[in-house]
Coordinates of C-alpha atoms in Angstrom, one line a residue:
Chain S
M1 CA -22.0 -99.5 88.0
R2 CA -24.7 -99.8 90.5
Q3 CA -23.7 -100.2 94.2
A4 CA -20.1 -99.2 93.2
G5 CA -20.0 -97.4 96.6
R6 CA -20.3 -100.4 98.7
S7 CA -16.6 -101.2 97.9
L8 CA -15.2 -97.9 98.9
P9 CA -13.6 -97.0 102.3
E10 CA -15.1 -93.5 102.0
Y11 CA -18.5 -95.1 101.8
R12 CA -17.9 -97.5 104.6
A13 CA -16.8 -94.7 107.0
L14 CA -20.1 -93.1 106.3
R15 CA -22.0 -96.3 106.9
E16 CA -20.3 -96.9 110.2
R17 CA -22.1 -93.8 111.4
H18 CA -25.3 -93.9 109.6
S19 CA -27.9 -96.6 108.6
F20 CA -28.6 -97.1 104.9
F21 CA -32.0 -95.4 105.0
D22 CA -30.4 -92.5 107.0
L23 CA -27.9 -91.9 104.2
A24 CA -30.5 -92.3 101.5
G25 CA -33.0 -90.1 103.3
T26 CA -30.5 -87.1 104.1
P27 CA -30.1 -85.1 100.9
E28 CA -26.3 -84.0 101.5
L29 CA -25.3 -87.5 102.5
C30 CA -27.4 -89.2 99.8
A31 CA -25.7 -86.9 97.3
E32 CA -22.2 -87.4 98.7
V33 CA -22.3 -91.3 98.5
T34 CA -23.9 -91.0 95.0
L35 CA -20.9 -88.9 93.7
Q36 CA -18.0 -90.9 95.5
P37 CA -17.8 -93.5 92.8
V38 CA -17.8 -90.9 90.2
R39 CA -15.0 -89.1 91.7
R40 CA -13.1 -92.3 92.3
H41 CA -13.4 -94.0 89.0
G42 CA -14.2 -91.2 86.6
V43 CA -17.3 -93.0 85.2
D44 CA -19.8 -91.5 82.7
A45 CA -22.8 -91.5 85.0
A46 CA -23.8 -91.5 88.7
V47 CA -26.5 -93.8 90.0
L48 CA -28.5 -92.3 92.6
F49 CA -28.0 -94.0 96.0
A50 CA -31.2 -95.7 96.8
D51 CA -32.6 -99.3 97.7
I52 CA -35.3 -101.0 95.7
M53 CA -37.4 -100.6 98.7
S54 CA -36.9 -97.0 99.2
P55 CA -40.2 -96.0 97.5
V56 CA -42.3 -98.3 99.6
L57 CA -41.2 -96.4 102.9
G58 CA -43.4 -93.8 101.4
M59 CA -46.4 -96.1 101.0
G60 CA -46.4 -96.9 104.8
V61 CA -44.6 -100.1 104.6
D62 CA -42.3 -101.0 107.5
V63 CA -39.0 -102.2 105.9
E64 CA -35.6 -102.8 107.6
L65 CA -32.4 -103.8 105.5
V66 CA -30.9 -106.6 107.4
E67 CA -27.2 -107.1 106.8
G68 CA -26.6 -110.2 104.9
V69 CA -30.2 -111.0 104.4
G70 CA -31.8 -108.0 102.5
P71 CA -35.0 -106.1 103.0
V72 CA -37.1 -107.5 105.7
V73 CA -40.9 -106.3 105.8
G74 CA -42.7 -106.1 109.2
K75 CA -46.0 -107.3 108.0
P76 CA -45.8 -109.2 104.7
I77 CA -48.8 -108.8 102.3
A78 CA -51.2 -111.7 102.1
A79 CA -54.8 -110.4 101.5
A80 CA -56.7 -107.5 99.8
A81 CA -56.9 -105.6 103.1
D82 CA -53.0 -105.5 103.1
V83 CA -53.0 -104.0 99.7
E84 CA -55.6 -101.5 100.6
R85 CA -53.4 -100.1 103.5
L86 CA -50.6 -99.2 100.7
V87 CA -50.7 -95.5 100.3
V88 CA -50.1 -94.1 96.8
G89 CA -48.3 -91.0 97.7
E90 CA -47.0 -87.7 96.3
T91 CA -43.3 -88.0 95.8
E92 CA -43.0 -84.4 96.5
E93 CA -44.1 -85.1 100.0
W94 CA -42.8 -88.4 101.2
G95 CA -39.8 -88.3 98.9
A96 CA -38.7 -84.6 99.4
P97 CA -35.2 -85.6 100.6
I98 CA -34.6 -87.9 97.7
L99 CA -35.6 -85.3 95.3
E100 CA -33.5 -82.6 97.0
A101 CA -30.6 -85.2 96.7
V102 CA -31.2 -85.5 92.9
R103 CA -31.0 -81.7 92.7
L104 CA -27.7 -81.4 94.7
V105 CA -26.0 -84.2 92.6
R106 CA -27.3 -82.8 89.3
A107 CA -25.9 -79.4 90.4
E108 CA -22.5 -80.8 91.3
L109 CA -22.1 -83.2 88.4
E110 CA -20.3 -82.0 85.2
P111 CA -22.9 -81.5 82.5
E112 CA -21.5 -84.2 80.3
R113 CA -22.0 -86.9 82.9
A114 CA -25.5 -88.3 83.6
L115 CA -27.5 -89.0 86.7
V116 CA -29.4 -92.2 86.6
G117 CA -32.4 -92.5 88.9
F118 CA -33.4 -96.0 90.1
C119 CA -36.6 -97.7 90.8
G120 CA -37.2 -101.3 91.7
G121 CA -39.4 -103.3 89.3
P122 CA -42.9 -103.8 90.5
F123 CA -42.5 -107.5 90.5
T124 CA -39.4 -107.7 92.6
V125 CA -40.9 -105.3 95.1
A126 CA -44.3 -107.0 95.3
G127 CA -42.2 -110.2 95.8
Y128 CA -40.4 -108.8 98.8
L129 CA -43.5 -107.5 100.1
V130 CA -45.2 -110.9 99.9
E131 CA -42.4 -113.1 100.9
G132 CA -41.4 -110.7 103.7
K133 CA -37.9 -111.1 102.8
P134 CA -35.6 -112.3 99.9
S135 CA -36.4 -115.8 98.7
R136 CA -34.8 -118.2 96.4
D137 CA -38.0 -119.2 94.7
F138 CA -40.7 -116.7 95.5
V139 CA -43.2 -119.5 95.9
R140 CA -45.5 -117.4 98.2
T141 CA -45.5 -114.7 95.6
K142 CA -46.5 -117.0 92.8
S143 CA -48.9 -118.8 94.8
L144 CA -50.7 -115.5 95.5
M145 CA -50.5 -114.7 91.8
Y146 CA -52.1 -118.0 90.9
R147 CA -54.6 -118.3 93.6
E148 CA -55.7 -114.7 94.1
P149 CA -55.2 -112.9 90.9
A150 CA -57.4 -110.1 91.9
V151 CA -55.2 -109.4 94.9
W152 CA -51.9 -109.6 92.9
H153 CA -53.4 -107.3 90.2
A154 CA -54.5 -104.8 93.0
L155 CA -51.0 -105.0 94.6
M156 CA -49.3 -104.4 91.2
G157 CA -51.5 -101.7 90.3
R158 CA -50.9 -99.7 93.4
L159 CA -47.1 -100.2 93.3
T160 CA -47.2 -99.1 89.7
D161 CA -49.1 -95.9 90.6
H162 CA -46.8 -95.1 93.2
F163 CA -43.7 -95.8 91.1
A164 CA -44.9 -93.9 88.2
R165 CA -45.1 -90.8 90.2
Y166 CA -41.7 -91.6 91.7
V167 CA -39.8 -91.9 88.4
A168 CA -41.5 -88.8 86.9
A169 CA -40.6 -86.9 90.1
L170 CA -36.9 -87.9 89.9
A171 CA -36.8 -87.0 86.2
A172 CA -38.4 -83.6 87.0
A173 CA -35.7 -83.1 89.7
G174 CA -32.9 -83.6 87.3
A175 CA -32.5 -87.5 86.6
D176 CA -31.3 -87.9 83.1
A177 CA -32.3 -91.5 82.8
I178 CA -34.2 -94.0 84.9
Q179 CA -33.3 -97.5 85.5
L180 CA -36.1 -100.0 86.3
F181 CA -34.3 -102.8 88.3
D182 CA -36.4 -105.9 88.3
S183 CA -33.7 -108.1 90.0
W184 CA -36.1 -111.2 90.4
A185 CA -38.0 -111.3 87.0
G186 CA -35.9 -114.3 86.3
V187 CA -37.8 -116.7 88.5
L188 CA -40.8 -116.3 86.2
S189 CA -41.7 -118.4 83.1
P190 CA -42.1 -115.8 80.0
Q191 CA -45.8 -116.6 80.0
D192 CA -46.3 -115.6 83.6
Y193 CA -44.2 -112.5 83.1
V194 CA -46.4 -111.5 80.4
E195 CA -49.8 -112.3 82.2
F196 CA -48.6 -110.8 85.7
V197 CA -45.9 -108.3 85.3
A198 CA -45.2 -106.8 81.9
P199 CA -48.1 -104.2 81.8
Y200 CA -47.0 -102.9 85.1
S201 CA -43.3 -102.5 84.3
A202 CA -44.5 -100.9 81.0
R203 CA -46.4 -98.2 82.8
V204 CA -43.6 -97.3 85.2
L205 CA -41.1 -97.0 82.2
E206 CA -43.6 -94.9 80.2
A207 CA -44.2 -92.4 83.1
A208 CA -40.3 -91.7 83.3
G209 CA -40.6 -88.9 80.5
V210 CA -36.6 -89.5 80.1
P211 CA -34.6 -92.4 78.6
T212 CA -35.0 -95.6 80.5
I213 CA -33.0 -98.8 81.1
H214 CA -35.0 -101.8 81.9
F215 CA -32.9 -104.4 83.8
G216 CA -33.4 -108.0 85.2
T217 CA -31.2 -110.8 86.3
G218 CA -31.3 -114.5 85.7
T219 CA -33.3 -113.7 82.4
T220 CA -33.5 -116.4 79.6
E221 CA -33.3 -115.0 76.0
R222 CA -37.2 -115.6 75.8
L223 CA -37.8 -113.6 79.0
L224 CA -35.3 -110.8 77.8
E225 CA -37.4 -110.5 74.7
E226 CA -40.6 -109.9 76.8
M227 CA -38.9 -107.6 79.0
A228 CA -37.8 -105.5 75.9
R229 CA -41.3 -105.6 74.5
A230 CA -42.5 -104.1 77.8
G231 CA -40.3 -101.2 77.4
G232 CA -36.9 -99.5 77.9
D233 CA -34.8 -97.5 75.6
A234 CA -31.9 -99.6 76.8
I235 CA -32.1 -103.2 78.0
G236 CA -29.7 -104.3 80.9
V237 CA -28.4 -107.8 80.6
D238 CA -26.7 -109.9 83.3
W239 CA -23.6 -112.1 82.6
R240 CA -25.7 -115.2 81.6
I241 CA -26.2 -114.2 78.0
P242 CA -23.2 -113.3 75.8
L243 CA -23.8 -109.5 75.0
D244 CA -24.0 -110.0 71.2
V245 CA -26.7 -112.8 71.6
A246 CA -28.6 -110.5 73.9
W247 CA -28.4 -107.6 71.6
Q248 CA -29.8 -109.6 68.8
V249 CA -32.8 -110.8 71.1
V250 CA -33.7 -107.3 72.1
G251 CA -33.1 -105.9 68.7
E252 CA -30.3 -103.8 67.3
E253 CA -32.4 -100.6 67.4
R254 CA -32.4 -100.9 71.2
A255 CA -29.4 -99.7 73.3
I256 CA -28.0 -102.4 75.7
Q257 CA -26.1 -102.2 79.0
G258 CA -23.9 -104.9 80.5
N259 CA -22.6 -107.4 81.0
L260 CA -19.4 -108.3 82.8
E261 CA -19.7 -110.9 85.4
P262 CA -19.3 -109.1 88.7
A263 CA -17.4 -111.9 90.3
A264 CA -14.8 -111.7 87.5
L265 CA -13.5 -108.6 89.4
L266 CA -12.3 -110.7 92.2
G267 CA -9.8 -112.6 89.9
P268 CA -6.5 -111.6 88.8
W269 CA -6.2 -108.6 86.4
D270 CA -5.6 -110.6 83.4
R271 CA -8.9 -112.4 83.9
V272 CA -10.7 -109.1 84.4
E273 CA -8.9 -107.6 81.3
A274 CA -9.9 -110.6 79.0
A275 CA -13.4 -110.7 80.3
A276 CA -13.9 -107.0 79.8
Q277 CA -12.5 -107.1 76.4
D278 CA -14.6 -109.9 75.5
V279 CA -17.8 -107.9 76.3
L280 CA -16.5 -104.9 74.4
A281 CA -15.6 -107.0 71.4
R282 CA -19.2 -108.5 71.5
A283 CA -20.5 -105.0 71.5
G284 CA -18.3 -104.4 68.4
G285 CA -18.0 -100.7 68.9
R286 CA -21.6 -100.2 67.8
P287 CA -23.3 -97.1 69.2
G288 CA -25.8 -97.8 72.0
H289 CA -23.6 -99.9 74.2
I290 CA -23.5 -98.9 77.8
F291 CA -20.6 -100.9 79.4
N292 CA -21.5 -102.1 82.9
L293 CA -21.4 -105.0 85.2
G294 CA -23.9 -107.7 84.7
H295 CA -25.2 -106.8 88.3
G296 CA -24.1 -104.6 91.3
V297 CA -20.6 -104.2 92.3
L298 CA -19.8 -106.9 94.9
P299 CA -18.7 -105.3 98.3
Q300 CA -15.5 -107.2 98.4
T301 CA -14.3 -105.8 95.0
D302 CA -11.0 -103.9 95.1
P303 CA -11.8 -100.3 94.2
D304 CA -8.5 -100.0 92.3
V305 CA -9.6 -102.7 89.9
L306 CA -12.9 -100.7 89.2
T307 CA -10.8 -97.6 88.5
R308 CA -8.5 -99.6 86.2
L309 CA -11.6 -101.2 84.6
A310 CA -13.1 -97.9 83.8
A311 CA -9.9 -96.7 82.2
L312 CA -9.7 -99.8 80.1
V313 CA -13.4 -99.3 78.8
R314 CA -12.7 -95.6 78.1
D315 CA -9.6 -96.2 76.2
Y316 CA -10.8 -99.1 74.2
R317 CA -10.8 -98.9 70.5
P318 CA -12.4 -101.9 68.5
S319 CA -9.9 -103.4 66.1
A320 CA -10.6 -102.7 62.6
Chain V
M1 CA -41.1 -135.9 89.7
R2 CA -38.2 -135.5 92.1
Q3 CA -38.9 -134.8 95.7
A4 CA -42.6 -136.1 95.2
G5 CA -42.4 -137.7 98.4
R6 CA -42.0 -134.5 100.4
S7 CA -45.7 -133.7 100.1
L8 CA -46.8 -137.1 101.2
P9 CA -48.1 -137.8 104.7
E10 CA -46.6 -141.3 104.5
Y11 CA -43.3 -139.7 104.0
R12 CA -43.6 -137.2 106.6
A13 CA -44.7 -139.8 109.1
L14 CA -41.2 -141.5 108.5
R15 CA -39.3 -138.3 108.6
E16 CA -40.7 -137.6 112.2
R17 CA -38.7 -140.6 113.3
H18 CA -35.8 -140.6 111.1
S19 CA -33.3 -138.0 109.8
F20 CA -33.0 -137.4 106.0
F21 CA -29.6 -139.4 105.9
D22 CA -31.0 -142.0 108.2
L23 CA -33.7 -142.8 105.6
A24 CA -31.4 -142.6 102.7
G25 CA -28.8 -144.8 104.4
T26 CA -31.1 -147.6 105.6
P27 CA -31.9 -149.8 102.5
E28 CA -35.4 -150.8 103.5
L29 CA -36.4 -147.2 104.3
C30 CA -34.6 -145.7 101.4
A31 CA -36.6 -148.2 99.1
E32 CA -39.8 -147.5 100.9
V33 CA -39.7 -143.6 100.4
T34 CA -38.6 -144.1 96.7
L35 CA -41.6 -146.2 96.1
Q36 CA -44.2 -144.1 98.0
P37 CA -44.7 -141.7 95.2
V38 CA -45.0 -144.4 92.5
R39 CA -47.8 -146.2 94.5
R40 CA -49.7 -143.0 95.2
H41 CA -49.5 -141.4 91.7
G42 CA -48.9 -144.4 89.3
V43 CA -46.0 -142.5 87.7
D44 CA -43.8 -144.2 85.1
A45 CA -40.5 -144.0 87.1
A46 CA -39.2 -143.9 90.6
V47 CA -36.5 -141.6 91.5
L48 CA -34.1 -142.9 93.9
F49 CA -34.4 -141.3 97.3
A50 CA -31.0 -139.3 97.8
D51 CA -29.7 -135.8 98.4
I52 CA -27.2 -134.0 96.1
M53 CA -24.7 -134.3 99.0
S54 CA -25.3 -138.3 99.5
P55 CA -22.1 -139.2 97.7
V56 CA -19.9 -136.7 99.4
L57 CA -20.6 -138.4 102.8
G58 CA -18.6 -141.2 101.1
M59 CA -15.7 -138.8 100.5
G60 CA -15.2 -138.0 104.3
V61 CA -17.1 -134.7 104.2
D62 CA -19.2 -133.5 107.2
V63 CA -22.5 -132.5 105.8
E64 CA -25.8 -131.7 107.6
L65 CA -29.0 -131.0 106.1
V66 CA -30.5 -128.0 108.0
E67 CA -34.2 -127.5 107.6
G68 CA -35.2 -124.5 105.6
V69 CA -31.4 -123.9 104.7
G70 CA -30.1 -126.8 102.8
P71 CA -26.9 -128.8 103.0
V72 CA -24.4 -127.1 105.5
V73 CA -20.7 -128.2 105.5
G74 CA -18.7 -128.6 108.5
K75 CA -15.3 -127.2 107.1
P76 CA -15.8 -125.5 103.7
I77 CA -13.1 -126.1 101.0
A78 CA -10.8 -123.3 100.6
A79 CA -7.3 -124.6 99.7
A80 CA -5.5 -127.4 97.9
A81 CA -5.0 -129.2 101.2
D82 CA -8.8 -129.4 101.7
V83 CA -9.3 -130.9 98.3
E84 CA -6.6 -133.5 99.0
R85 CA -8.6 -134.7 102.0
L86 CA -11.4 -135.6 99.9
V87 CA -11.4 -139.4 99.5
V88 CA -12.2 -141.0 96.3
G89 CA -14.0 -144.0 97.4
E90 CA -15.4 -147.3 96.2
T91 CA -19.2 -147.0 96.0
E92 CA -19.4 -150.8 96.9
E93 CA -17.8 -149.8 100.2
W94 CA -19.2 -146.4 101.5
G95 CA -22.4 -146.7 99.4
A96 CA -23.4 -150.3 100.1
P97 CA -26.8 -149.4 101.8
I98 CA -27.6 -147.0 98.8
L99 CA -26.8 -150.0 96.3
E100 CA -28.9 -152.4 98.4
A101 CA -31.8 -149.9 98.3
V102 CA -31.4 -149.7 94.3
R103 CA -31.6 -153.6 94.4
L104 CA -34.7 -153.6 96.6
V105 CA -36.6 -150.9 94.6
R106 CA -35.8 -152.7 91.3
A107 CA -37.0 -156.0 92.7
E108 CA -40.2 -154.6 93.8
L109 CA -41.0 -152.2 91.0
E110 CA -43.0 -153.5 88.1
P111 CA -40.7 -154.2 85.0
E112 CA -42.3 -151.5 82.8
R113 CA -41.4 -148.8 85.3
A114 CA -38.0 -147.2 85.4
L115 CA -35.7 -146.5 88.4
V116 CA -34.0 -143.2 87.9
G117 CA -30.6 -142.9 90.0
F118 CA -29.6 -139.5 90.8
C119 CA -26.3 -137.6 91.3
G120 CA -25.5 -133.9 91.9
G121 CA -23.6 -132.1 89.2
P122 CA -20.0 -131.6 90.0
F123 CA -20.5 -127.9 89.9
T124 CA -23.4 -127.5 92.4
V125 CA -21.6 -130.0 94.8
A126 CA -18.4 -128.1 94.5
G127 CA -20.3 -124.9 95.1
Y128 CA -21.9 -126.2 98.3
L129 CA -18.6 -127.5 99.5
V130 CA -16.9 -124.1 98.8
E131 CA -19.6 -121.9 100.2
G132 CA -20.4 -124.1 103.2
K133 CA -24.1 -123.6 102.5
P134 CA -26.5 -122.6 99.6
S135 CA -25.8 -119.3 98.4
R136 CA -27.6 -116.8 96.1
D137 CA -24.7 -115.9 93.9
F138 CA -21.9 -118.6 94.6
V139 CA -19.3 -115.7 94.7
R140 CA -16.9 -117.6 96.9
T141 CA -17.1 -120.5 94.4
K142 CA -16.4 -118.1 91.4
S143 CA -13.8 -116.4 93.1
L144 CA -12.0 -119.8 93.7
M145 CA -12.3 -120.7 90.0
Y146 CA -10.8 -117.3 89.0
R147 CA -8.1 -116.9 91.5
E148 CA -7.0 -120.6 92.1
P149 CA -8.0 -122.5 88.9
A150 CA -5.6 -125.3 89.8
V151 CA -7.4 -126.0 93.1
W152 CA -10.7 -125.7 91.3
H153 CA -9.8 -128.1 88.7
A154 CA -8.4 -130.5 91.4
L155 CA -11.7 -130.3 93.3
M156 CA -13.8 -131.0 90.3
G157 CA -11.5 -133.7 89.2
R158 CA -11.9 -135.4 92.4
L159 CA -15.5 -135.1 92.7
T160 CA -15.9 -136.3 89.0
D161 CA -13.9 -139.4 89.8
H162 CA -16.0 -140.3 92.9
F163 CA -19.3 -139.5 91.1
A164 CA -18.3 -141.5 87.9
R165 CA -17.8 -144.6 90.2
Y166 CA -21.1 -143.7 92.0
V167 CA -23.4 -143.6 88.9
A168 CA -21.8 -146.7 87.5
A169 CA -22.4 -148.6 90.6
L170 CA -26.0 -147.3 90.6
A171 CA -26.6 -148.5 87.1
A172 CA -24.9 -151.9 87.8
A173 CA -27.2 -152.3 90.8
G174 CA -30.3 -151.7 88.7
A175 CA -30.9 -148.0 88.1
D176 CA -32.3 -147.8 84.5
A177 CA -31.3 -144.2 84.0
I178 CA -29.2 -141.8 85.7
Q179 CA -30.1 -138.0 86.3
L180 CA -27.2 -135.5 86.7
F181 CA -28.8 -132.7 88.6
D182 CA -26.7 -129.5 88.4
S183 CA -29.2 -127.2 90.2
W184 CA -26.9 -124.1 90.4
A185 CA -25.2 -124.2 86.8
G186 CA -27.4 -121.2 86.1
V187 CA -25.4 -118.9 88.0
L188 CA -22.6 -119.1 85.5
S189 CA -22.0 -117.6 82.2
P190 CA -21.9 -120.0 79.2
Q191 CA -18.3 -119.2 78.7
D192 CA -17.4 -120.1 82.4
Y193 CA -19.6 -123.2 82.2
V194 CA -17.6 -124.4 79.3
E195 CA -14.2 -123.6 80.8
F196 CA -14.7 -124.8 84.4
V197 CA -17.7 -127.3 84.4
A198 CA -18.6 -128.9 81.1
P199 CA -15.7 -131.4 81.0
Y200 CA -16.4 -132.8 84.3
S201 CA -20.1 -133.2 83.9
A202 CA -19.5 -134.9 80.5
R203 CA -17.2 -137.4 82.3
V204 CA -19.9 -138.4 85.0
L205 CA -22.5 -138.7 82.3
E206 CA -20.3 -141.0 80.2
A207 CA -19.5 -143.2 83.1
A208 CA -23.1 -144.1 83.8
G209 CA -23.4 -146.7 80.9
V210 CA -27.2 -146.3 81.0
P211 CA -29.4 -143.5 79.5
T212 CA -28.7 -140.2 81.2
I213 CA -30.8 -137.0 82.0
H214 CA -28.8 -133.8 82.3
F215 CA -30.7 -131.1 84.2
G216 CA -30.0 -127.5 85.5
T217 CA -32.1 -124.8 86.7
G218 CA -32.0 -121.1 85.9
T219 CA -30.4 -122.0 82.5
T220 CA -30.5 -119.6 79.7
E221 CA -30.9 -120.9 76.1
R222 CA -27.1 -120.4 75.4
L223 CA -26.4 -122.4 78.6
L224 CA -28.8 -125.1 78.0
E225 CA -27.1 -125.5 74.5
E226 CA -23.6 -126.0 76.4
M227 CA -25.1 -128.5 78.9
A228 CA -26.7 -130.5 75.9
R229 CA -23.2 -130.3 74.4
A230 CA -21.6 -131.8 77.5
G231 CA -23.8 -134.6 77.4
G232 CA -27.2 -136.5 78.2
D233 CA -29.5 -138.6 76.2
A234 CA -32.3 -136.5 77.6
I235 CA -32.1 -132.8 78.8
G236 CA -34.0 -131.5 81.7
V237 CA -35.4 -128.0 81.4
D238 CA -36.9 -125.8 84.2
W239 CA -40.0 -123.6 83.5
R240 CA -38.2 -120.7 82.5
I241 CA -38.0 -121.6 78.8
P242 CA -41.1 -122.9 77.0
L243 CA -40.6 -126.6 76.1
D244 CA -40.7 -126.1 72.4
V245 CA -38.0 -123.5 72.5
A246 CA -36.0 -125.6 74.7
W247 CA -36.3 -128.6 72.4
Q248 CA -35.2 -126.7 69.4
V249 CA -32.1 -125.5 71.4
V250 CA -31.1 -129.0 72.4
G251 CA -31.8 -130.5 69.2
E252 CA -34.6 -132.7 68.1
E253 CA -32.6 -135.8 68.2
R254 CA -32.4 -135.5 71.9
A255 CA -35.2 -136.4 74.5
I256 CA -36.3 -133.6 76.7
Q257 CA -37.6 -133.6 80.3
G258 CA -39.9 -131.0 81.8
N259 CA -41.1 -128.5 82.4
L260 CA -44.2 -127.5 84.4
E261 CA -43.7 -124.5 86.9
P262 CA -43.8 -126.4 90.2
A263 CA -45.6 -123.5 91.9
A264 CA -48.4 -123.7 89.4
L265 CA -49.6 -126.8 91.5
L266 CA -50.5 -124.5 94.2
G267 CA -52.9 -122.8 92.3
P268 CA -56.6 -123.7 91.4
W269 CA -57.1 -127.0 89.2
D270 CA -58.0 -125.1 86.0
R271 CA -54.5 -123.2 86.1
V272 CA -52.8 -126.6 86.8
E273 CA -54.7 -128.1 84.0
A274 CA -53.9 -125.3 81.4
A275 CA -50.2 -125.1 82.3
A276 CA -49.9 -128.9 81.9
Q277 CA -51.8 -128.9 78.6
D278 CA -49.5 -126.1 77.6
V279 CA -46.5 -128.2 78.1
L280 CA -48.0 -131.1 76.4
A281 CA -49.1 -129.3 73.4
R282 CA -45.5 -127.7 73.0
A283 CA -44.1 -131.2 73.2
G284 CA -46.7 -132.0 70.4
G285 CA -46.8 -135.6 71.1
R286 CA -43.4 -136.2 69.6
P287 CA -41.6 -139.2 70.9
G288 CA -38.8 -138.4 73.5
H289 CA -40.7 -136.0 75.9
I290 CA -40.6 -137.1 79.6
F291 CA -43.3 -135.0 81.2
N292 CA -42.1 -133.7 84.6
L293 CA -42.1 -130.5 86.6
G294 CA -39.4 -127.9 86.0
H295 CA -37.9 -128.7 89.3
G296 CA -38.7 -130.6 92.5
V297 CA -42.1 -131.0 94.0
L298 CA -42.8 -128.1 96.5
P299 CA -43.5 -129.7 99.9
Q300 CA -46.7 -127.8 100.2
T301 CA -48.1 -129.3 97.2
D302 CA -51.5 -131.2 97.6
P303 CA -50.6 -134.9 96.8
D304 CA -54.2 -135.3 95.2
V305 CA -53.3 -132.5 92.7
L306 CA -50.1 -134.7 91.8
T307 CA -52.3 -137.8 91.4
R308 CA -54.7 -135.9 89.1
L309 CA -52.0 -134.3 87.1
A310 CA -50.2 -137.8 86.5
A311 CA -53.6 -139.0 85.2
L312 CA -54.0 -136.0 83.0
V313 CA -50.7 -136.6 81.4
R314 CA -51.2 -140.2 81.0
D315 CA -54.7 -139.8 79.3
Y316 CA -53.5 -136.9 77.1
R317 CA -53.9 -137.3 73.2
P318 CA -52.6 -134.6 71.2
S319 CA -55.2 -133.1 69.0
A320 CA -54.8 -133.8 65.3

C-alpha cells in the first residue's frame, strides 16, 4: 500500500519537523518512514518512501511539493533548450542517500518481506515538468507532443536514461521489485500512449533487472492492454476496472496488483469488508494476485482500518 | 461541439461585458452565444449555452464560476439538513429566461439543424455540491456515499426530480435532443456507479421525452456499458476508448457520439486531419455516428481549425 505512512501519527510527527524531501533524502529517516507501515500493519512488502519527482531533483530541476497542490516546478519545460539542461546523472552520486536508505531498509526487513522501489512513469513526470504543476487535462503536455514531437521525444529520452539508471541502482542496492507509477497515463488515448509513451516506459522497466510492477490510474481496458504490452511482470490496476476483467485484459500469465477503492476505507467496516472480499473473490485465489488498494492510501484513513484490512487479506481463504 | 463558443472572439467580446450566468440568464444573449458557433462553423446542431450548475441556481444554491477553477459553492452539502434546503422548483418559474432562450434559438435556427439542450449528470452536480469545488478524486463525495447513504440518496433524489422537470421543460420549449453530461462519472467503479448513480441518471433521461445523449469522461469500457444500460439514445464517448471499441461496448443498435481528442486540435493540421479521419474510419460510415470531440472545445483552439474540421467531416466519404 503506497503512501500508507501518510495516515500514521508516527509519520505525521516526523513530518512536523522535516520537509518531505528532507525525510526522503536522509537515509535513517527515509528508512524509518518506509518501515513504519510494515511494523503497524504487518504487510508483506515495504514501499520505499519517495516521491514521483525524487529522481528529477538529481537532474537539476527545481521542484517543490506544495501541500494540497502537488509538485510545483520552478521553470516548466517548454523548448529544446530546457530539455538540454536536464542532467542524466549517476544515481550513485546524486542519489547516494536514497540508495543508503534502501540498504538500511533491506538490512532491517525480515527476509520474507519484500522492498518495493518506486519510480514515476516518464509520461507522468514529463507532464509535471511541462505543466509546472498537476493538471486536470495535461493540455500543455499534449500540445507539446503534437506540435513539437522532437522536443517531446528528447525529453522522454532523457528522463528514461536517468530513470533506467535509477531503477537499476535501487535494485542493486537491495530493492526486490520496482514499481513504475504512471499516475496520469489515463489522460491519453491508447493510440497516443503507444506513439508517445510506451517505448520509454518499456525501457525503464527492462532496466530494473528485478520483477517490475507497471501501474497507471484512470486507465481504460484498451489502455491497460497497451501498458501491459509495454512491460511489467505485474500490472497494477485502479478501482475503475473490476479485478477479474482487468486480469483477463492483461493476460492470466501476468501477475496483477490491486484494486480496492481507497475511499471505501473511509466507510463503515462492513463496506470495507464487502469491498475487500469482492476483490479477493474476483482474484479467485489464483497465484499472482498482489492485494492492494487501487491507488495510494488517503491521508484521512484510520490506520486501524488498514491493520484490520491487512489481517482480513492475510486470513482470507477462497470458498471452494 | 460543446463549449465551441469559448474559442470565438465574438463570444469573448460579450464575456468581457457580462458574467457567464448573466449571459446564460438573459434570453437574447444566451440565444446569441448559442448560435455563434453554428454561424461560424456550419455545424448540424447548436448546443444550448448553459453550465452544468445552471439548474441548481434554481434550487437556491449559491454558485460562482471562478475563472481557472470551475464552479465554487458557497455552502457545500454535508448533512441531511443541507439536502432539505434544496428546492425542487418549477422550471417555468426559476428557468423562464432559459426556456425563452430555447424558443429564440429554435425560431432562428434552420429547421434541419438541431438544438441540443444540456443538463449535468446528477452525480457530477452532487459531487460539486458536496466538494464545494471541482476535485481530482471526489473523496468527500464518495465518503458521503459510503458513510451516509441515506443522505446521498436523498440528495440524488432531489437533484433528479429537479433535473427531470428541467429537461422536460427544455424539450417542451423546443430542444430537439437532451445531452446528460456526467463529466465525473469516471471517478467511480462500475459497481459504485450502479449502486449510487445509475437509477438517477436513468430517471432524468427518461423524463426528456426527446432523443437523449448520455455522456461521461474518463469512463472505462465496463463503466460505459453501465452508462449505456442506464439510458440514452446515443452514448457520448471521450477520446480514451477508440470509437469502434466503444460502439461494440454500447451495442450497435445505439447511436454514438465522439470522440476526437480535443487537444489534437492544438497540433498541426496534418495531425488534426489524421485524427479526425481515424475517428471517421472507425465509425465506418454506419448510420448513428454523431461526429464530435471527446470533450468540450479547449478555449485556446483556433476557430479556423474548427471550421476546417467541420468541413472535413461534412465532406468525408468512407472509402469502399
